[in-house]
PDB file of C-alpha atoms in Angstrom:
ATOM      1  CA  UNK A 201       0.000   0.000   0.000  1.00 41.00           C
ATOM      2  CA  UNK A 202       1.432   3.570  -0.718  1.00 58.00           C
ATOM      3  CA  UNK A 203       2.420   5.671   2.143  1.00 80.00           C
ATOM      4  CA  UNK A 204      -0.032   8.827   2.099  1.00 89.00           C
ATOM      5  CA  UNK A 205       2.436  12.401   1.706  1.00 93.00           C
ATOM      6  CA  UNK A 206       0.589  15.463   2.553  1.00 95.00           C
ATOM      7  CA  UNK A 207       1.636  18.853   2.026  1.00 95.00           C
ATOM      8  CA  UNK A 208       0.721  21.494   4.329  1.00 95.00           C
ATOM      9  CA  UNK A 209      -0.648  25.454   3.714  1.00 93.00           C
ATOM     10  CA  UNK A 210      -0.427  27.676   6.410  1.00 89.00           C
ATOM     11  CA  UNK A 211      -3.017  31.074   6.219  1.00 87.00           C
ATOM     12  CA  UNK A 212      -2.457  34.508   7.388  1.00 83.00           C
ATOM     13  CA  UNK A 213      -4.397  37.066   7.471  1.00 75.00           C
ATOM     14  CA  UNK A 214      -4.441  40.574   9.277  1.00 64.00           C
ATOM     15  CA  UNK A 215      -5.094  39.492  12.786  1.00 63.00           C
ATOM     16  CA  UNK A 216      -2.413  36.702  12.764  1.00 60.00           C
ATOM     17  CA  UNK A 217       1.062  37.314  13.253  1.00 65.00           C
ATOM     18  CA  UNK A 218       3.949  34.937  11.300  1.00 68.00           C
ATOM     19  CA  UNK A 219       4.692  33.779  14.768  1.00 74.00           C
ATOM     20  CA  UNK A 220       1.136  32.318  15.466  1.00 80.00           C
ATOM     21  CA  UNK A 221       1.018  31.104  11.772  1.00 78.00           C
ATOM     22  CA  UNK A 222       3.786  28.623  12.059  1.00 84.00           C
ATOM     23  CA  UNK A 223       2.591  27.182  15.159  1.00 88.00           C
ATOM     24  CA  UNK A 224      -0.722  26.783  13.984  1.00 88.00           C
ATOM     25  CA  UNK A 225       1.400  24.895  10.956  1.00 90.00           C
ATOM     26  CA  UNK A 226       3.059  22.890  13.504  1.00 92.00           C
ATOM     27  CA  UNK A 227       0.098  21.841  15.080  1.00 93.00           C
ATOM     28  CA  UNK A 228      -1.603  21.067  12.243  1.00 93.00           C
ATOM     29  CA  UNK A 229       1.509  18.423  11.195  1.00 93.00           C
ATOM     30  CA  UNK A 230       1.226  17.069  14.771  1.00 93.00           C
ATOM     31  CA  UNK A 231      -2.153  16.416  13.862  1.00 93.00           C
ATOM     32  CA  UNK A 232      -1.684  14.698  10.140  1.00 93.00           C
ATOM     33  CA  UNK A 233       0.702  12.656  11.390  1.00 93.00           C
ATOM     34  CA  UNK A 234      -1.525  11.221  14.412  1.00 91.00           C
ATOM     35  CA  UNK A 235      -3.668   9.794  11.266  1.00 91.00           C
ATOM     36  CA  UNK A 236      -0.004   8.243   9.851  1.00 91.00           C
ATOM     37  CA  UNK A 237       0.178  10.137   7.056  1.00 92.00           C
ATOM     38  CA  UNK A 238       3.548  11.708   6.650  1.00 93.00           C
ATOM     39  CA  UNK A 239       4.278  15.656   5.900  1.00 94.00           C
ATOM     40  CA  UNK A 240       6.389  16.179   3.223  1.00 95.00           C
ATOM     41  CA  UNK A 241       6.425  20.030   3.177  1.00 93.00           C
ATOM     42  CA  UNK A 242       5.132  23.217   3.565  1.00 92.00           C
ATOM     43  CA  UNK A 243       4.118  26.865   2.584  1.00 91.00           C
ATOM     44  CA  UNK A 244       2.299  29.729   4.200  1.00 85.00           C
ATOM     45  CA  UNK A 245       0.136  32.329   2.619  1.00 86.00           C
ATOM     46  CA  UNK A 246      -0.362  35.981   3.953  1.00 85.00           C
ATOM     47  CA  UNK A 247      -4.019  36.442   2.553  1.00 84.00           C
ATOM     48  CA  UNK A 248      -5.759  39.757   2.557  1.00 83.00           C
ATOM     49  CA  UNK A 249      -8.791  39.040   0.914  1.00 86.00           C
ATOM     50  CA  UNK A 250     -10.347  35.822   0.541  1.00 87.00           C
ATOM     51  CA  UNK A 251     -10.362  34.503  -2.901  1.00 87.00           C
ATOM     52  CA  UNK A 252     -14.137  32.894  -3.453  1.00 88.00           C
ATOM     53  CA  UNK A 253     -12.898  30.329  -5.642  1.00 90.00           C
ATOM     54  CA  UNK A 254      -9.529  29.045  -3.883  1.00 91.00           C
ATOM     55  CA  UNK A 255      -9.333  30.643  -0.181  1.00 91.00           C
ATOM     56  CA  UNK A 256      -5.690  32.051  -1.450  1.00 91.00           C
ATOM     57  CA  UNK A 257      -4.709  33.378  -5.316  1.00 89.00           C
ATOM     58  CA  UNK A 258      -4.704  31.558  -8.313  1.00 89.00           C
ATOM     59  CA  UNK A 259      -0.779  32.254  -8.691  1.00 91.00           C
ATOM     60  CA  UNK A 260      -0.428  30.334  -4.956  1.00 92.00           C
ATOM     61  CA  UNK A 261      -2.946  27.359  -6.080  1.00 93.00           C
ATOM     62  CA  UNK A 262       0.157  26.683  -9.256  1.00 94.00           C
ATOM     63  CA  UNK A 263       2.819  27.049  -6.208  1.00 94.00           C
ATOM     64  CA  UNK A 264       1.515  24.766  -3.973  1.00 94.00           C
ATOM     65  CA  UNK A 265       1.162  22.358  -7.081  1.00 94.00           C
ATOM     66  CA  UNK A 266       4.216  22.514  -8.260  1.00 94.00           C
ATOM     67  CA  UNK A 267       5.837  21.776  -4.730  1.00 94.00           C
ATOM     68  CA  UNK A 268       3.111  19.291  -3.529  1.00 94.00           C
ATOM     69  CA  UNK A 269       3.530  16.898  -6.966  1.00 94.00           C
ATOM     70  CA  UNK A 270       7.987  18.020  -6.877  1.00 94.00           C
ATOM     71  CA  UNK A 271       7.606  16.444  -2.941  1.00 94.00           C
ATOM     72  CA  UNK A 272       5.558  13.786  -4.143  1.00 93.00           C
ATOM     73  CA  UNK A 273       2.174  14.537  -1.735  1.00 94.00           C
ATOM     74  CA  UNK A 274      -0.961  12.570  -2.176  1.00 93.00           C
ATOM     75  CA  UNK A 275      -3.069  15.354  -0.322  1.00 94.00           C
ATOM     76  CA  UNK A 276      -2.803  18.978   0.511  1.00 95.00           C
ATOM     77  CA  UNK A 277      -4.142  19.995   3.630  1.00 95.00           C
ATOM     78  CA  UNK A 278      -4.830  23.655   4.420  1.00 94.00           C
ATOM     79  CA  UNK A 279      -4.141  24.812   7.595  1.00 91.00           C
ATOM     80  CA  UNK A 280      -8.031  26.828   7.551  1.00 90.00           C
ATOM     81  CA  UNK A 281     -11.885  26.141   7.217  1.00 88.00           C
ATOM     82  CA  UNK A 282     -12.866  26.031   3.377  1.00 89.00           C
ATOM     83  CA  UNK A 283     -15.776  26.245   1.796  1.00 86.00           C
ATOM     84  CA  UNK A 284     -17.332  22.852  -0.229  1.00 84.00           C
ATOM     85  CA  UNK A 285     -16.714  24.528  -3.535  1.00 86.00           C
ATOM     86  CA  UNK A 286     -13.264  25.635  -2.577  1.00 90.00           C
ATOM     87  CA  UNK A 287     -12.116  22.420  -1.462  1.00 90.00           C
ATOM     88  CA  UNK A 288     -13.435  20.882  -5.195  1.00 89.00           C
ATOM     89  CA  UNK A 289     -11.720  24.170  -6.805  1.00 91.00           C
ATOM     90  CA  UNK A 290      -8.830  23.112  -5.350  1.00 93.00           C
ATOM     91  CA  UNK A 291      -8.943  19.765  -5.769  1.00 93.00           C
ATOM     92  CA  UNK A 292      -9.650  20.024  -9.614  1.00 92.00           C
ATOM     93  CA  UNK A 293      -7.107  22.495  -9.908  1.00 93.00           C
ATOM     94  CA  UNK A 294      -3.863  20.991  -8.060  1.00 92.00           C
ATOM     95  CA  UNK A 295      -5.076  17.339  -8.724  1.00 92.00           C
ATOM     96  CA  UNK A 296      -4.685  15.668  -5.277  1.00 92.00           C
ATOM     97  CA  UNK A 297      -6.997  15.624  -2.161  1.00 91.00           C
ATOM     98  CA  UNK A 298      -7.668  18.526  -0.380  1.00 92.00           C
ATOM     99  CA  UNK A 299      -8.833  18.814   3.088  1.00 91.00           C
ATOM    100  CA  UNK A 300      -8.847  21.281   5.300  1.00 91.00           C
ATOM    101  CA  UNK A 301      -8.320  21.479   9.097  1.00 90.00           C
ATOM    102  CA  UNK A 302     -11.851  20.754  10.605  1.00 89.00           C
ATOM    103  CA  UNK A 303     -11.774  17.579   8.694  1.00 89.00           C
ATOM    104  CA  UNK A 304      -8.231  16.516   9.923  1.00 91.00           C
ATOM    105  CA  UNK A 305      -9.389  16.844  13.253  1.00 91.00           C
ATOM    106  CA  UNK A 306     -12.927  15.262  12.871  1.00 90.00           C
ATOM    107  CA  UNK A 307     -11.377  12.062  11.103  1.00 90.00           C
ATOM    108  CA  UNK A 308      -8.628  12.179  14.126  1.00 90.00           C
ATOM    109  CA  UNK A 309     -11.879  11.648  16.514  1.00 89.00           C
ATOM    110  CA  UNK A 310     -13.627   9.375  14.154  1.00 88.00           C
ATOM    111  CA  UNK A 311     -10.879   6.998  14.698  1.00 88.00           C
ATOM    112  CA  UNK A 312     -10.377   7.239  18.072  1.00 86.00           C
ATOM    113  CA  UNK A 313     -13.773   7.155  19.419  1.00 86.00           C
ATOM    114  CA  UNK A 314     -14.530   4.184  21.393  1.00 87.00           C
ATOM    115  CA  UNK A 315     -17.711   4.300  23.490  1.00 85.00           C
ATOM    116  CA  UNK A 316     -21.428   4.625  21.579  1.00 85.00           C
ATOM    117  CA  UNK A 317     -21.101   8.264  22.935  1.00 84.00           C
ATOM    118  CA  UNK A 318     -18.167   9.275  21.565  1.00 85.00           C
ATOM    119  CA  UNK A 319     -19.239   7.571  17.883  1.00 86.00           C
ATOM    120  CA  UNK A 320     -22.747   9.339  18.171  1.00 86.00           C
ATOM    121  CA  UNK A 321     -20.219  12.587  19.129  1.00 86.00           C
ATOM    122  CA  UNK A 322     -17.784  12.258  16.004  1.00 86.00           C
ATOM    123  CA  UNK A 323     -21.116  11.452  13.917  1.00 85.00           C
ATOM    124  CA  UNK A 324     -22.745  15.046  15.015  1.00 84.00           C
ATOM    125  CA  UNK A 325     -19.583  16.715  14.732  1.00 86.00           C
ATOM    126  CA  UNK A 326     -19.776  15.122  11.214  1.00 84.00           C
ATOM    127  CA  UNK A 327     -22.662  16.396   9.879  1.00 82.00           C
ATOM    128  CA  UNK A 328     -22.821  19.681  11.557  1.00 80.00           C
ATOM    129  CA  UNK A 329     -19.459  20.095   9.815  1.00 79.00           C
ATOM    130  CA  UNK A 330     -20.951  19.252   6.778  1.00 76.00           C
ATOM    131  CA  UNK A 331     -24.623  20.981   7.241  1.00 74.00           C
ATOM    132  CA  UNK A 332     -23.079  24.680   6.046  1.00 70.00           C
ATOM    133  CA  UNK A 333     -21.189  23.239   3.198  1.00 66.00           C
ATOM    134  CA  UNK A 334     -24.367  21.732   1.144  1.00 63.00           C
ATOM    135  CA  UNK A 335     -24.989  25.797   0.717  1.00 56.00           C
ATOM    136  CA  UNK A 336     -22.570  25.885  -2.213  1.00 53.00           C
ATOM    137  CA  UNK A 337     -22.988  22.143  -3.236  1.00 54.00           C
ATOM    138  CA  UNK A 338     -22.553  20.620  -6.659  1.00 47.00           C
ATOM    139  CA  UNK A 339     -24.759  22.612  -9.200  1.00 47.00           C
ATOM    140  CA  UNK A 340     -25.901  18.688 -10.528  1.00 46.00           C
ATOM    141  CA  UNK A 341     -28.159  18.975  -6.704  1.00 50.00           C
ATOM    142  CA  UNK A 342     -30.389  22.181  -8.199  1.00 52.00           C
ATOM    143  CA  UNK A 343     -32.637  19.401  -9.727  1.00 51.00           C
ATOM    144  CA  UNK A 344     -35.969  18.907  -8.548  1.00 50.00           C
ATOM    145  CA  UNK A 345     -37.710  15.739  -7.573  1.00 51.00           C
ATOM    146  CA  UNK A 346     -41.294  15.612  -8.309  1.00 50.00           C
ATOM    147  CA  UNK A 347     -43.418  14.943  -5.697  1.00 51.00           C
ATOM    148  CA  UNK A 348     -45.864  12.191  -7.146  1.00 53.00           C
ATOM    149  CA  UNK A 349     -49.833  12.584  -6.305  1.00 51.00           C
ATOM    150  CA  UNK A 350     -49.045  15.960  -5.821  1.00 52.00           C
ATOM    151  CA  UNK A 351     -48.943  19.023  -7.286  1.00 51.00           C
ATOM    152  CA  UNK A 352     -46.475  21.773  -7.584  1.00 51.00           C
ATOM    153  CA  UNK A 353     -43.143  21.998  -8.998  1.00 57.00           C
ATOM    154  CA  UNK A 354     -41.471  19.302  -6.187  1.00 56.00           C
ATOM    155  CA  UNK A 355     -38.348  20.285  -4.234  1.00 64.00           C
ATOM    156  CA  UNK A 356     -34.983  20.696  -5.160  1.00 73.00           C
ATOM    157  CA  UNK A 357     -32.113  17.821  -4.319  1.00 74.00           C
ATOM    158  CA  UNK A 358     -29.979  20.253  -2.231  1.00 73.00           C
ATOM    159  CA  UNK A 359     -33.160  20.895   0.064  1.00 78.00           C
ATOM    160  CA  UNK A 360     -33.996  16.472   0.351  1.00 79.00           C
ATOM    161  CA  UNK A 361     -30.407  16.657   1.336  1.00 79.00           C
ATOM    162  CA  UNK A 362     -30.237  19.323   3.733  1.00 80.00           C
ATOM    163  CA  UNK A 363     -33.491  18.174   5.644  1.00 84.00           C
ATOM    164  CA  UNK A 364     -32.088  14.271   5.666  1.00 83.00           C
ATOM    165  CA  UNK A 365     -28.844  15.648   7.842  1.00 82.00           C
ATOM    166  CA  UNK A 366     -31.187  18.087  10.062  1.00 86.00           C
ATOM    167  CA  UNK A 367     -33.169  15.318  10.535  1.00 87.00           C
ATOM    168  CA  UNK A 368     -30.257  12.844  11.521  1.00 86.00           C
ATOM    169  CA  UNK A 369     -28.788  15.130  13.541  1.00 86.00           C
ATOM    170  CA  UNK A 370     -31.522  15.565  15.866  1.00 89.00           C
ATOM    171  CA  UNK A 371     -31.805  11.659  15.944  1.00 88.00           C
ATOM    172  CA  UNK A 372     -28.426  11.564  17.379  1.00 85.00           C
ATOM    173  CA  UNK A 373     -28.968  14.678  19.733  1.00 87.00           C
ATOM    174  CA  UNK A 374     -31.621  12.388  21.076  1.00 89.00           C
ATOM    175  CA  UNK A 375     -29.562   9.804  20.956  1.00 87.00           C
ATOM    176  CA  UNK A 376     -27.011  12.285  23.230  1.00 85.00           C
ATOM    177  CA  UNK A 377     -29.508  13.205  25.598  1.00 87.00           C
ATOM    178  CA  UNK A 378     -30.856   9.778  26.343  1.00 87.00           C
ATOM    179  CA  UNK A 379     -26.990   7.920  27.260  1.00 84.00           C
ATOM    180  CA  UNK A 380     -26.280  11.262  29.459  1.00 84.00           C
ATOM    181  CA  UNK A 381     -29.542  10.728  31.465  1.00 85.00           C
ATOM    182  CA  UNK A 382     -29.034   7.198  31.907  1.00 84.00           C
ATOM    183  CA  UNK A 383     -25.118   8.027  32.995  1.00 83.00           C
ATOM    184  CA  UNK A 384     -26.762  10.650  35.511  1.00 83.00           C
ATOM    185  CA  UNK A 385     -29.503   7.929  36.417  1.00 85.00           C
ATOM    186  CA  UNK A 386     -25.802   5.510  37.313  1.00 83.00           C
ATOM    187  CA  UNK A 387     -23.963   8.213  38.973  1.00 83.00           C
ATOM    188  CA  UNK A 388     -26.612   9.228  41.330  1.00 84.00           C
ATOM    189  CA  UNK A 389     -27.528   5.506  42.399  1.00 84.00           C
ATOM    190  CA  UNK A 390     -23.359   5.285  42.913  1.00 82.00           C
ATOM    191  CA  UNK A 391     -23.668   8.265  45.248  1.00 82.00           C
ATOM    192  CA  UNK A 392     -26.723   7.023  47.144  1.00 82.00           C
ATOM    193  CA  UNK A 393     -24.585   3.239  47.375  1.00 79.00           C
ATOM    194  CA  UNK A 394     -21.334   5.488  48.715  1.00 74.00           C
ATOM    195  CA  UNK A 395     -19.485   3.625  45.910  1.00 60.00           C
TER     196      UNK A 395
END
């Protein structure tokens, strides 16, 4: 099996200093490497306005090409939250995956978790994650599904989508809410047995 290389982008902006930037960076390679996949370099970005379509400049998406395929990376993970579109954008344009840091640290959980909570935890943090980035979904999700028996136009995908998650995530909130109550329900019987 071949060893996943990541490369890493470290962001800037106004209210972060170079200082804070490259510890963020070295956090976030602490991070990749808890999920074994090994960093094979690095760049930073000072960005004062957000480019819609990449997060940084076109001229910075060729850079961090260039050195992710010269290092021989697999992925490129950017050291920021990105948008669904700009994590595709950047994906078509660069060629390799592209995460960003939420989803390092989500998948970092995912494979940790243990207990039923902590699954039903990672699952939430999952979809809450990914809730906000069905906004600028795949244009293909526009289509509408007609609603048979009845009448009007039917609803669009995006919207079956978004109310499936909603709906799942209140499942697990339930879910949440029932295993701390019976946890309470244990503790307080342990107090009342002096154990």
């Amino acid at each position: 099996m071949k060893e996943e290389k990541a490369f890493l982008v470290g962001i800037s902006n106004s209210d972060k200093d170079t200082r804070s930037v490259k510890d963020s960076l070295e956090e976030l390679k602490l991070l990749t490497e808890t999920l074994g996949i090994d960093v094979v370099g690095s760049t930073f970005q000072r960005v004062q306005f957000i480019n819609p379509a990449y997060y940084v400049g076109s001229g910075k998406v060729s850079e961090i090409c260039h050195s992710a395929r010269e290092l021989g990376a697999s992925t490129v993970i950017f050291d920021t939250e990105l948008s669904y579109s700009q994590i595709r954008n950047l994906k078509d344009k660069i060629g390799l995956k592209c995460f960003d840091r939420s989803t390092i640290i989500i998948e970092i959980f995912a494979r940790r978790a243990k207990t039923a909570e902590g699954k039903i935890q990672v699952e939430l943090a999952k979809l809450k994650h990914d809730l906000p980035l069905l906004i600028d979904r795949d244009r293909n999700f526009d289509q509408l599904f007609a609603s048979p028996g009845l009448r009007g136009p039917g609803e669009k995908k995006i919207e079956v989508l978004r109310r499936s998650i909603k709906n799942k995530i209140r499942i697990y909130e339930k879910k949440l809410e029932k295993i701390k109550s019976q946890r309470d329900i244990r503790k307080r019987l342990r107090q009342r047995r002096s154990i």
